[in-house]
Short mmCIF file of C-alpha atoms in Angstrom, two decimals:
data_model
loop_
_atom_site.label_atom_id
_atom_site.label_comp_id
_atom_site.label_asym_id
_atom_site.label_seq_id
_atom_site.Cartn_x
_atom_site.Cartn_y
_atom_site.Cartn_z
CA UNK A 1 -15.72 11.27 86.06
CA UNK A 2 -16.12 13.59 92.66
CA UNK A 3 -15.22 12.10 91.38
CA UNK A 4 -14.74 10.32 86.96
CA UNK A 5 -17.75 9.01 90.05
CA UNK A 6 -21.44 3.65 83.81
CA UNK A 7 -23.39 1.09 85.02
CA UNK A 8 -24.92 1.36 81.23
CA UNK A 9 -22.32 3.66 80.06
CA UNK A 10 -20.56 6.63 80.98
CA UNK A 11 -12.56 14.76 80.14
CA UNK A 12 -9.06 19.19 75.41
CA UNK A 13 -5.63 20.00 77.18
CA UNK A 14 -2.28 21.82 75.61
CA UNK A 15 1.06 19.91 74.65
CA UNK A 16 3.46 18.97 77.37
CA UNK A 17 1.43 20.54 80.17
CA UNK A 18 -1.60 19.23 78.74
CA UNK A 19 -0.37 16.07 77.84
CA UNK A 20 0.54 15.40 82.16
CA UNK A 21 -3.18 16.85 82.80
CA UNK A 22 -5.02 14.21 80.54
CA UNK A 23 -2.91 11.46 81.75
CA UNK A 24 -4.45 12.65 85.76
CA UNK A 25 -7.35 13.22 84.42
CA UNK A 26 -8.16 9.75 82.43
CA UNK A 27 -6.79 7.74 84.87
CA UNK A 28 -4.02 8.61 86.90
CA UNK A 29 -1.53 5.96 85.00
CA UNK A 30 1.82 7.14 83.05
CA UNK A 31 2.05 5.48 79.91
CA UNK A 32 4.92 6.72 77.67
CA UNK A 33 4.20 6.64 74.17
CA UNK A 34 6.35 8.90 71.55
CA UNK A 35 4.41 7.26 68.50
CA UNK A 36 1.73 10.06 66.16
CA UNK A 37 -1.94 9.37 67.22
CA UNK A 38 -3.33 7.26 63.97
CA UNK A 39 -6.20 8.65 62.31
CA UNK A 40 -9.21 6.28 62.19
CA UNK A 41 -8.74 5.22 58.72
CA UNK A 42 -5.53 3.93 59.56
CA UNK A 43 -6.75 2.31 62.92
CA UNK A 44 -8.70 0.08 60.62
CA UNK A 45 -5.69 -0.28 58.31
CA UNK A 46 -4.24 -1.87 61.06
CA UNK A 47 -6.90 -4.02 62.69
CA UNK A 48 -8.64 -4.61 59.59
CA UNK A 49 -12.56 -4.42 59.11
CA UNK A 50 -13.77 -8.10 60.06
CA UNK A 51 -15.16 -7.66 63.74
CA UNK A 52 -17.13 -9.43 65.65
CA UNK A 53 -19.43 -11.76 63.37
CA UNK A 54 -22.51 -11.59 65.17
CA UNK A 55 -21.72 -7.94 66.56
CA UNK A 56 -24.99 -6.82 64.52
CA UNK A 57 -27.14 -9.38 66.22
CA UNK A 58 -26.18 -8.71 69.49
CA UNK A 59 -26.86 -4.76 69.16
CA UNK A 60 -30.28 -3.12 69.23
CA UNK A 61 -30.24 -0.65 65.77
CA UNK A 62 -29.89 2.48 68.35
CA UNK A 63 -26.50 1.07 69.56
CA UNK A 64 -25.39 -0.93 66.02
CA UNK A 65 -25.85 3.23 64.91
CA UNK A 66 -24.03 4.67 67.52
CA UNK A 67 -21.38 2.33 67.53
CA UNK A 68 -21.29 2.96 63.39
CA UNK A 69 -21.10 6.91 64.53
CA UNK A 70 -18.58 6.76 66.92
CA UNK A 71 -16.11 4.65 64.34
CA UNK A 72 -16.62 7.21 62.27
CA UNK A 73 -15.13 9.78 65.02
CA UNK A 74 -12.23 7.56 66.26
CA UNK A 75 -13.38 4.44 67.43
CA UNK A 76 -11.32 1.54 66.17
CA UNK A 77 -12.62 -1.43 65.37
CA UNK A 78 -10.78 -3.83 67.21
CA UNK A 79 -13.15 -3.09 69.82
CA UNK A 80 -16.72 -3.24 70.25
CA UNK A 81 -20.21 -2.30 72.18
CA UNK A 82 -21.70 -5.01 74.08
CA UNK A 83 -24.10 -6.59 77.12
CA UNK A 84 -21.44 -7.61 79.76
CA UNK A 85 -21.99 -8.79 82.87
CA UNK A 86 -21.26 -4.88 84.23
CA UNK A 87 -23.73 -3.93 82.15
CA UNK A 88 -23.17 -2.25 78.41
CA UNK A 89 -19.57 -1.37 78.10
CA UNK A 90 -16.38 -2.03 75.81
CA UNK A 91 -15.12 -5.76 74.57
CA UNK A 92 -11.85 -6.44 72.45
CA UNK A 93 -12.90 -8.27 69.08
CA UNK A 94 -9.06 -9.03 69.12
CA UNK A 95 -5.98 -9.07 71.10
CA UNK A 96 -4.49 -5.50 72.03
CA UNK A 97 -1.35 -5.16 72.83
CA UNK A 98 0.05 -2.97 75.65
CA UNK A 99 0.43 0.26 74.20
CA UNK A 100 -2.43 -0.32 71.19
CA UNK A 101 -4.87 2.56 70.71
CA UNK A 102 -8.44 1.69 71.09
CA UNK A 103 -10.50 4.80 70.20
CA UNK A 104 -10.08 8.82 69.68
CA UNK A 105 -11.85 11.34 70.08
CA UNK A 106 -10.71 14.86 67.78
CA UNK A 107 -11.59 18.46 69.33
CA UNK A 108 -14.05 18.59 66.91
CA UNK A 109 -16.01 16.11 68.67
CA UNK A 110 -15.42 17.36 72.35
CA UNK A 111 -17.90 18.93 73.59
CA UNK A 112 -17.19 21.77 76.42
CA UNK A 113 -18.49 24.98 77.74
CA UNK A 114 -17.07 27.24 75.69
CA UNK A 115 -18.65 25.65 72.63
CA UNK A 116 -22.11 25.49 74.54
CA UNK A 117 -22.14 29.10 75.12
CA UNK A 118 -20.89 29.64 71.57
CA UNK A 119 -24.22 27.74 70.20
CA UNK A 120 -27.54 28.01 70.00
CA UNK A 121 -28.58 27.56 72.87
CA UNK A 122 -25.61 30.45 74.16
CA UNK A 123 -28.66 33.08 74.26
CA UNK A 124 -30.04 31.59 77.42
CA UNK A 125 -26.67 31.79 79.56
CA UNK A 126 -26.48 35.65 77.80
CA UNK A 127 -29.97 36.39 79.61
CA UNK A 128 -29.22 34.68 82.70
CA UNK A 129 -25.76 34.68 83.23
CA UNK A 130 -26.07 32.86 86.68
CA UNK A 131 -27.34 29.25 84.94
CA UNK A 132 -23.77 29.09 84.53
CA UNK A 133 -22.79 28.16 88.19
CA UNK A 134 -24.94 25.14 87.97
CA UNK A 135 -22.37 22.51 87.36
CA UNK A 136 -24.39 20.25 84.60
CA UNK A 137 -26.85 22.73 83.23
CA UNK A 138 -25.05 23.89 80.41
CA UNK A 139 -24.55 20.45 78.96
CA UNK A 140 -28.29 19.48 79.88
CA UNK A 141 -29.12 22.61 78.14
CA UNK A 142 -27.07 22.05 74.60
CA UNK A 143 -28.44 18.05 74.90
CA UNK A 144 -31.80 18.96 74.97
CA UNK A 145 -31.79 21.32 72.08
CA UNK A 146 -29.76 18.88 70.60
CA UNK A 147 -32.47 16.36 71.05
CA UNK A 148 -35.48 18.98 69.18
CA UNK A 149 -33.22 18.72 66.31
CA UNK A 150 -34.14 16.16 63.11
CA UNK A 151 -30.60 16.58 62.24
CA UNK A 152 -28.26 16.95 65.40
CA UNK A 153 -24.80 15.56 64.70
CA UNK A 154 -25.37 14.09 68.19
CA UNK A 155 -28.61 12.29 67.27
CA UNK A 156 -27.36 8.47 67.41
CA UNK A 157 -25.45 9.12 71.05
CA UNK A 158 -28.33 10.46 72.60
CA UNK A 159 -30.25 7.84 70.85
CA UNK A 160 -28.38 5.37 72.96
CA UNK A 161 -28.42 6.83 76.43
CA UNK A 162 -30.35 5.05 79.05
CA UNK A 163 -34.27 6.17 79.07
CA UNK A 164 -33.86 4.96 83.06
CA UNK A 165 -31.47 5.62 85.82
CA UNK A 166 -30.75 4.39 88.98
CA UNK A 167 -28.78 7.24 90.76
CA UNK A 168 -30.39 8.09 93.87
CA UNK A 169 -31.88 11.28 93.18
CA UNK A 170 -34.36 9.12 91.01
CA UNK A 171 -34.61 6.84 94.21
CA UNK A 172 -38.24 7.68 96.49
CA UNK A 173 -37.80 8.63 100.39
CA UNK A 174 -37.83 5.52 101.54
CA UNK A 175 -35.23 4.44 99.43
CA UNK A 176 -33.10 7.39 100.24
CA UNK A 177 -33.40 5.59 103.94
CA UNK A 178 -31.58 2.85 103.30
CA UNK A 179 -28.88 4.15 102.96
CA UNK A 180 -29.16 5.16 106.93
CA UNK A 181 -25.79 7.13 107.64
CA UNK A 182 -27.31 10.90 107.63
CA UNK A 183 -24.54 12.40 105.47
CA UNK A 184 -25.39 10.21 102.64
CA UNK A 185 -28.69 10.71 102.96
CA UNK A 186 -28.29 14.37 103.27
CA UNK A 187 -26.17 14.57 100.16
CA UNK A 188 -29.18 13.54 98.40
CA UNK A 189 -31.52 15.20 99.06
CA UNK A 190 -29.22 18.68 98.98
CA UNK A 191 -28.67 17.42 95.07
CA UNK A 192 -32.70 16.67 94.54
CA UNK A 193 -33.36 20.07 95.56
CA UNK A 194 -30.15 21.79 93.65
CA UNK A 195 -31.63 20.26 90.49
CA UNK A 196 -35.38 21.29 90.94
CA UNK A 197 -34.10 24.79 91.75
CA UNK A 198 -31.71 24.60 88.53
CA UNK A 199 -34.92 23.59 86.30
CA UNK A 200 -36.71 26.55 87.98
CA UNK A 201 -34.29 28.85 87.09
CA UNK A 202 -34.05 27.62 83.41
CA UNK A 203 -37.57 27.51 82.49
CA UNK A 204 -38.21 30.94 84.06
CA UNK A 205 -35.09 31.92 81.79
CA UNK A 206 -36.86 30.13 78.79
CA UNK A 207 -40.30 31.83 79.42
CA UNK A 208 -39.28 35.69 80.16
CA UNK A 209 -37.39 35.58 76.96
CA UNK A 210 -39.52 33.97 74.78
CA UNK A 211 -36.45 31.05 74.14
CA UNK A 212 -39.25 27.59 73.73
CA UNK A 213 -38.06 27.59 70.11
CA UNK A 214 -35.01 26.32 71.14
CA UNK A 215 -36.73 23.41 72.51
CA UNK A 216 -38.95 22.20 69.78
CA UNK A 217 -41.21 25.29 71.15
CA UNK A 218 -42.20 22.94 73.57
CA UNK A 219 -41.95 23.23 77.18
CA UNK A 220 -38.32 21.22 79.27
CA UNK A 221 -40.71 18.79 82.33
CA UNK A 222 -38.17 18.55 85.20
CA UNK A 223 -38.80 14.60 84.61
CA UNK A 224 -36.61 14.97 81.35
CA UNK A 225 -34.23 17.76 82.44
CA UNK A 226 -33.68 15.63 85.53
CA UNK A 227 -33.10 12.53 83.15
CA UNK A 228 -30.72 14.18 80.58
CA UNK A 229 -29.16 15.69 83.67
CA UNK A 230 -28.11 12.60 85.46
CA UNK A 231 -26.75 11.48 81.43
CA UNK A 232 -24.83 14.13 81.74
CA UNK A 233 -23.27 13.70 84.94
CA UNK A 234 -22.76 10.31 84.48
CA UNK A 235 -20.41 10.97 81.49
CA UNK A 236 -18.76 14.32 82.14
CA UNK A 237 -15.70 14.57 82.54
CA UNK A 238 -13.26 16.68 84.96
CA UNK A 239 -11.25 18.97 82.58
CA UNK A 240 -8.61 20.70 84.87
CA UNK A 241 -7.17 22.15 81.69
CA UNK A 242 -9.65 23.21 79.77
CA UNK A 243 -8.36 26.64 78.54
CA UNK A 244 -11.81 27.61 77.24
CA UNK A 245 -13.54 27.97 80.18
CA UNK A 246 -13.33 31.03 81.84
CA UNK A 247 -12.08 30.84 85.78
CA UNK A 248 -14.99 33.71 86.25
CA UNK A 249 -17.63 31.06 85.60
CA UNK A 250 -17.37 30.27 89.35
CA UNK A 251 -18.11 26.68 88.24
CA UNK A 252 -15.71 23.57 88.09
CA UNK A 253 -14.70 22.89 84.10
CA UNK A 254 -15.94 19.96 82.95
CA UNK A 255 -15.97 17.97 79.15
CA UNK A 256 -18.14 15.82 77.16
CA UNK A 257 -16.56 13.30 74.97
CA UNK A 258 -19.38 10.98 73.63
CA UNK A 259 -16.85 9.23 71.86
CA UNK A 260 -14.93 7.92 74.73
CA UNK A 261 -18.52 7.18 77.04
CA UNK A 262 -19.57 3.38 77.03
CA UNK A 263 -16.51 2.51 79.06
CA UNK A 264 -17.05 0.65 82.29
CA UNK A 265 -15.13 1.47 85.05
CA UNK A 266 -12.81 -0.66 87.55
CA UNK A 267 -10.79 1.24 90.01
CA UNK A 268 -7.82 -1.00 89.62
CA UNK A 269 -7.96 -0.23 85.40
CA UNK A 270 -4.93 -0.46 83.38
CA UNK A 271 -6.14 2.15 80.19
CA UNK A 272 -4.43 5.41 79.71
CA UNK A 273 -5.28 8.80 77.77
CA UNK A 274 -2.57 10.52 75.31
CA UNK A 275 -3.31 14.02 73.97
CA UNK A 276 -1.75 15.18 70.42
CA UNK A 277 -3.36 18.35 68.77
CA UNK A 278 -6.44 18.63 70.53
CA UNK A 279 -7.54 14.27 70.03
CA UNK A 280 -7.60 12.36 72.81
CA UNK A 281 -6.73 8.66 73.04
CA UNK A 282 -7.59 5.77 74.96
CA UNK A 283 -4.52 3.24 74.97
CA UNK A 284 -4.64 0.10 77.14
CA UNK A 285 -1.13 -0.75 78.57
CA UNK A 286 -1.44 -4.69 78.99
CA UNK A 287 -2.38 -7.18 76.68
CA UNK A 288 -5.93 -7.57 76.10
CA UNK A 289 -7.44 -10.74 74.80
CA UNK A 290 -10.39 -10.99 72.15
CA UNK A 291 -13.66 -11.47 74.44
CA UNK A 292 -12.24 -9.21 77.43
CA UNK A 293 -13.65 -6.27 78.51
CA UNK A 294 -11.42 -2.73 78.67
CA UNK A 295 -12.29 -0.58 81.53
CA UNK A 296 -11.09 2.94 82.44
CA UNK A 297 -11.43 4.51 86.12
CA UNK A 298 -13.76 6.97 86.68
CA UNK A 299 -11.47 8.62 90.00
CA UNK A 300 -9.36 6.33 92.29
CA UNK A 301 -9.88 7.20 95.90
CA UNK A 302 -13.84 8.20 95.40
CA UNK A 303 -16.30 6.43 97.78
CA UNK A 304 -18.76 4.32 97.22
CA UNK A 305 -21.27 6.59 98.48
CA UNK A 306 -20.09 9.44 96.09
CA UNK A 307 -19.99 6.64 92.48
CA UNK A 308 -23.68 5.71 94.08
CA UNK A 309 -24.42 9.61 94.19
CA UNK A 310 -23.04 10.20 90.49
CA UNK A 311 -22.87 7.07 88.29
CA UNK A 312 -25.93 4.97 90.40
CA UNK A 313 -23.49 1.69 91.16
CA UNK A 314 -20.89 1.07 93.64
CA UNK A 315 -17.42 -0.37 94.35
CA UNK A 316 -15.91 -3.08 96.50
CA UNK A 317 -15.40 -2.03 100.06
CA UNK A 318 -11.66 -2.74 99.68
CA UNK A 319 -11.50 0.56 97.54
CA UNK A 320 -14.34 2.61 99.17
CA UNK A 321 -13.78 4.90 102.25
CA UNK A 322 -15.58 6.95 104.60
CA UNK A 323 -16.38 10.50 104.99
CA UNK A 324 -16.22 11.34 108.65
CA UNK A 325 -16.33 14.92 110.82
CA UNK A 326 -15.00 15.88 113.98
CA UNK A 327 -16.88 18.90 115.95
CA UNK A 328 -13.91 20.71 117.74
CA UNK A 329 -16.98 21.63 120.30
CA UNK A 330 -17.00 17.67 121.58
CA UNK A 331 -13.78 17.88 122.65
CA UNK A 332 -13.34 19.16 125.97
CA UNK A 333 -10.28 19.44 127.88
CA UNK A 334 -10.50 21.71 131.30
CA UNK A 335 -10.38 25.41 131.38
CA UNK A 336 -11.81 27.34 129.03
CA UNK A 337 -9.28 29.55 128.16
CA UNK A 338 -7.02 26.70 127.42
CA UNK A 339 -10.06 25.00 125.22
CA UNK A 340 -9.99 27.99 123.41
CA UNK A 341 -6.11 28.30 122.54
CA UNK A 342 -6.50 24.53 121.28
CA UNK A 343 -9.24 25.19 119.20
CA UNK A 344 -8.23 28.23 117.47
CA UNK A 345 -4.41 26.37 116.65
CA UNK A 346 -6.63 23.54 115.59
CA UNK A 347 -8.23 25.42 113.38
CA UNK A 348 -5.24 26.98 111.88
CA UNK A 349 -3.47 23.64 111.27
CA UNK A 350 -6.48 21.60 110.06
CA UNK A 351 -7.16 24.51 107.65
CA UNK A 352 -11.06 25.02 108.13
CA UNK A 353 -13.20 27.73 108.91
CA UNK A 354 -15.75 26.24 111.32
CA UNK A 355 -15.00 24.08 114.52
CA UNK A 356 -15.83 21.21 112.07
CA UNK A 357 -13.18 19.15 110.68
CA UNK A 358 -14.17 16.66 107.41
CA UNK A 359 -11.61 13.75 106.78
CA UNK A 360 -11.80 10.39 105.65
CA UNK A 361 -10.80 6.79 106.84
CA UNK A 362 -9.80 4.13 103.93
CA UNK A 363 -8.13 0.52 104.36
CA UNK A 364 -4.71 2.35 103.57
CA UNK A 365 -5.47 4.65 106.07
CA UNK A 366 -7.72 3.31 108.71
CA UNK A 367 -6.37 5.86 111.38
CA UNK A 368 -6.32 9.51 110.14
CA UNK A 369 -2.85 10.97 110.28
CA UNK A 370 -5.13 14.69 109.99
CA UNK A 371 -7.83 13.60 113.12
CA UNK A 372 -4.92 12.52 114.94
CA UNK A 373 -2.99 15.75 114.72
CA UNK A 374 -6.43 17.76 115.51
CA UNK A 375 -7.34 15.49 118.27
CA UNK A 376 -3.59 15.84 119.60
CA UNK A 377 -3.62 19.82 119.61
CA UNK A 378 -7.53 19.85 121.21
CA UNK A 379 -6.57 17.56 124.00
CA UNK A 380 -3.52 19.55 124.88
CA UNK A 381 -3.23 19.96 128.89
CA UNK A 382 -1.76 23.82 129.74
CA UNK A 383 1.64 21.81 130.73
CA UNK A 384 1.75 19.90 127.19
CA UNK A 385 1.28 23.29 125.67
CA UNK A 386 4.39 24.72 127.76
CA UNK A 387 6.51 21.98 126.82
CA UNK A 388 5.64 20.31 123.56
CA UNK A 389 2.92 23.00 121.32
CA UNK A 390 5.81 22.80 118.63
CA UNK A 391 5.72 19.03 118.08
CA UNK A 392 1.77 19.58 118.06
CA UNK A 393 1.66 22.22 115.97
CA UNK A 394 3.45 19.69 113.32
CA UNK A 395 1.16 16.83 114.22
CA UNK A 396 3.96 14.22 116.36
CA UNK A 397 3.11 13.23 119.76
CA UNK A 398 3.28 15.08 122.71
CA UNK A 399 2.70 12.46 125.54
CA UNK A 400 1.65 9.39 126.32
CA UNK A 401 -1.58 10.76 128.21
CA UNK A 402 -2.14 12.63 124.98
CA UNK A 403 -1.90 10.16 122.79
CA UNK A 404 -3.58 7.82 124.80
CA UNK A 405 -6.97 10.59 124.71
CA UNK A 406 -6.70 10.96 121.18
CA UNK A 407 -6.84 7.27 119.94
CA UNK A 408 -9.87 7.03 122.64
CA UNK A 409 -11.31 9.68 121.02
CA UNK A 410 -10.76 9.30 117.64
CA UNK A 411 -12.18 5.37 118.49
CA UNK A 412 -15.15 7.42 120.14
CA UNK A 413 -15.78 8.63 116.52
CA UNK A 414 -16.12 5.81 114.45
CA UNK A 415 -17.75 3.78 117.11
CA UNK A 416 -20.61 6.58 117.39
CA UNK A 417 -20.78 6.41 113.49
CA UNK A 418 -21.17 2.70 113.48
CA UNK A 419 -23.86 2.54 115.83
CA UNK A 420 -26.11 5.05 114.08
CA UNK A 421 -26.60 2.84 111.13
CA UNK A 422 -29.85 1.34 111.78
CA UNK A 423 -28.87 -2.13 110.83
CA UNK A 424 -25.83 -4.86 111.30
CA UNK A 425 -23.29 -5.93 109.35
CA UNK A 426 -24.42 -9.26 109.40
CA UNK A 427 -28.12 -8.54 108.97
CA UNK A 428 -26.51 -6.76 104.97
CA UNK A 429 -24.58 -9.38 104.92
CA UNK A 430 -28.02 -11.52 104.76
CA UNK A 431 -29.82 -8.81 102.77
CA UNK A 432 -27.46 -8.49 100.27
CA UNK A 433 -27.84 -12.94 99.59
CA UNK A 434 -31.36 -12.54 99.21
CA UNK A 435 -32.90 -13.64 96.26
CA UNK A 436 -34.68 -10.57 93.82
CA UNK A 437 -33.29 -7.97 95.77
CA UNK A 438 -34.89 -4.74 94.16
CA UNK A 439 -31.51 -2.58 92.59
CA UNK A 440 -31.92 0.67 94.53
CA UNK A 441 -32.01 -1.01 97.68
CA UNK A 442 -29.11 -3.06 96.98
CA UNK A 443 -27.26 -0.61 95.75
CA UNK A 444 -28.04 1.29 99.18
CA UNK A 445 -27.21 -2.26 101.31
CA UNK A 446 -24.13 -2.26 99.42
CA UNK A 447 -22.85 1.27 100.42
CA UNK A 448 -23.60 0.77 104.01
CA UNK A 449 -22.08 -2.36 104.27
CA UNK A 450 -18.66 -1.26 102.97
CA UNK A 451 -18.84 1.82 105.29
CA UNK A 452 -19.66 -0.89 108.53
CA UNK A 453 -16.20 -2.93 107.29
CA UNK A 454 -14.27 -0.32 107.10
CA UNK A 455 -15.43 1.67 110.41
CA UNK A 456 -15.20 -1.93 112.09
CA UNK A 457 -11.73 -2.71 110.29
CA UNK A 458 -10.58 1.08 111.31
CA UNK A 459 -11.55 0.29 115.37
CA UNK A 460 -9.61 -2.74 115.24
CA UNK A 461 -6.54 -1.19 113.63
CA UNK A 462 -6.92 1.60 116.64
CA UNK A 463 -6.70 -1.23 118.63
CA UNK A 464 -4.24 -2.73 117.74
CA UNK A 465 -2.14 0.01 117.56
CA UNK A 466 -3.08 1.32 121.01
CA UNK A 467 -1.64 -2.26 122.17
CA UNK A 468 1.79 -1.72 120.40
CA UNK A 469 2.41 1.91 121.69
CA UNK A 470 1.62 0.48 125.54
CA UNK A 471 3.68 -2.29 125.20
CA UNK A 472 6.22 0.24 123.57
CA UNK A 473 6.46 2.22 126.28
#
């Protein structure tokens, strides 16, 4: 959902084309199905009406109404909302079969920006054409003026969403802290102040034109813009084929489907999407038992640090990874003639436009293939340039003494990373088995931790590797 990235809940495409877009864009999983997309009366044709018996008891009346809503919209009823132990999300009421269809969502339920600025609420973007380029304004916008009306179609889903978050730009300074590496922190503070200054901009927008009908005639606090918001980010969805959003926007597409939103997400998820006409589908493609819960994946590959950022829970290290930089200026090799032929080739192959190079370590990857070809063409001695800039240029290795100063390097990095985190491994390790450890903290513990295990996993693997090319040579 980056990015898709929930913890209490959570992207309209063309045929082929389309169809290969929503299958990246749900979940990165091919699932070949030739079948038509049932309607929902015929979804409950199939799985008949008899769910689960105590489903009403378990529900407050806001969710027993939305999840009446959304069946009405495409949600079958072999599945249905409920407490889990990842919070609310999605439980079979009976076995699925690989393949089975568990909820739709028609275009005339998704909800995207071309529809927005078609609306009611389209005025304000026609005033002030720059709200655009704020990423989740638009939606926050059309929510809100949803919300002033008695009789939204939207009423009983935003009815249901969360009253409290705990994405960090809700967390105080001092929880910020915990999260100690400086880019995290950074990151959220950069996003505290883009959403004040997005609020400013909108209620200026509201006031010079006279637009608080739209609202109930009532003024937007940043408390609830920043609350609707962080809804909305939570549950947006990437649309890279949105055909309705204009490319002049200057603003990455996204799509609402409020249909498809209470499902939790795993990164190792087995559910696919399937497009036919404009409806999205949700399909799972293994057997699902009666009790289980169905997850989708809201992005493989995203950190923990960035599903903290956006959905306000976090992953197991095994599947996080770390955001790292490299400042060409730290790299010094002598003469500065030849420091400047290195840097400028660096440049060129690492694709940047600053001496500062962003890349990222995982447990696939614990040794970056692109720092090691940017460390290899920095460290470059005028004699390795004579003889082997070619084999640099393509990122193999030039030399042994090359090499041998970019692994110590490169180990230089994540080393220097490691020890700038205030705290041990073993002293989150401790944290983390504490009894009635408050959420935002944990959820902070739990970020840094994963980052320490991988950066110390990453040295070792440097190590060991340096061990095999000596005794290789």
């Amino acid at each position: 959902m980056e990015t898709c990235d929930v913890m209490s809940g959570r992207q309209e495409k063309r045929q082929n084309s389309r169809l290969l877009c929503v299958l990246l864009l749900l979940l990165c999983v091919s699932v070949s199905v030739s079948a038509k997309l049932p309607c929902p009366e015929q979804l409950v044709a199939k799985h008949g009406s008899n769910c689960l018996k105590m489903e009403n008891e378990r529900l407050s009346p806001t969710e027993a109404e939305y999840l009446r809503w959304a069946r009405q919209h495409g949600f079958s009823d072999s599945v249905t909302l409920a407490q889990t132990e990842n919070g609310r999300g999605i439980v079979a009421v009976r076995p699925l079969k690989k393949g089975d269809i568990f909820a739709t969502c028609g275009r005339e339920m998704h909800i995207h920006k071309k529809r927005i600025f078609n609306s009611d609420v389209g005025v304000i973007f026609e005033r002030n054409p720059k709200l655009k380029s704020y990423r989740e304004l638009p939606y926050t916008v059309f929510f809100l003026h949803e919300r002033s009306k008695v009789d939204s179609i939207w009423k009983p889903y935003l009815d249901v969403l969360p009253k409290q978050l705990d994405t960090p730009v809700f967390m105080t300074d001092a929880e910020i802290e915990e999260y100690q590496k400086l880019v995290d922190i950074n990151a959220v503070h950069a996003k505290q102040s883009k959403l004040r200054e997005a609020h400013a901009e909108l209620m200026q927008t509201i006031k010079e034109n006279n637009l608080e009908y739209l609202f109930g005639n009532h003024a937007i606090p940043f408390e609830d813009y920043l609350l609707m918001s962080e809804n909305v980010a939570t549950r947006t969805w990437t649309d890279v084929a949105d055909s309705s959003t204009q490319k002049s926007d200057h603003v990455e597409s996204l799509i609402h489907y409020p249909v498809l939103e209470m499902v939790n997400h795993k990164p190792t998820a087995f559910v696919a999407g399937m497009l036919e006409n404009g409806t999205i589908a949700l399909l799972v493609d293994r057997d699902v038992e009666p009790g289980e819960e169905v997850f989708i994946s809201y992005g493989h590959g995203k950190a923990a640090s960035d599903m903290a950022n956006t959905y306000g829970f976090t992953i197991d290290w095994t599947h996080d990874k770390v955001y790292l930089f490299l400042n060409f200026s730290t790299v010094f090799i002598n003469g500065s003639s030849l420091k400047q032929q290195n840097k400028q080739d660096a440049i060129q192959i690492g694709n940047v436009t600053s001496d500062m190079l962003y890349f990222t370590l995982s447990l696939n990857e614990p040794i970056s293939t692109k720092a090691m070809h940017i460390l290899r063409m920095l460290l470059l001695t005028a004699e390795e340039r004579d003889r082997s800039l070619s084999d640099a240029r393509i990122g193999n290795m030039v030399s042994m003494r090359n090499e041998c100063a970019a692994l110590h390097f490169y180990q230089s990095i994540l080393s220097q990373t490691l020890h700038h985190f205030k705290t041990s491994l073993g002293e989150d390790i401790k944290i983390l088995a504490e009894p009635d450890v408050p959420y935002r903290k944990m959820l902070a513990v739990q970020v840094r931790s994963g980052q320490k295990r991988l950066l110390k996993h990453a040295i070792k693997a440097v190590d060991d590797y340096w061990i095999s090319f000596i005794h290789s040579r």
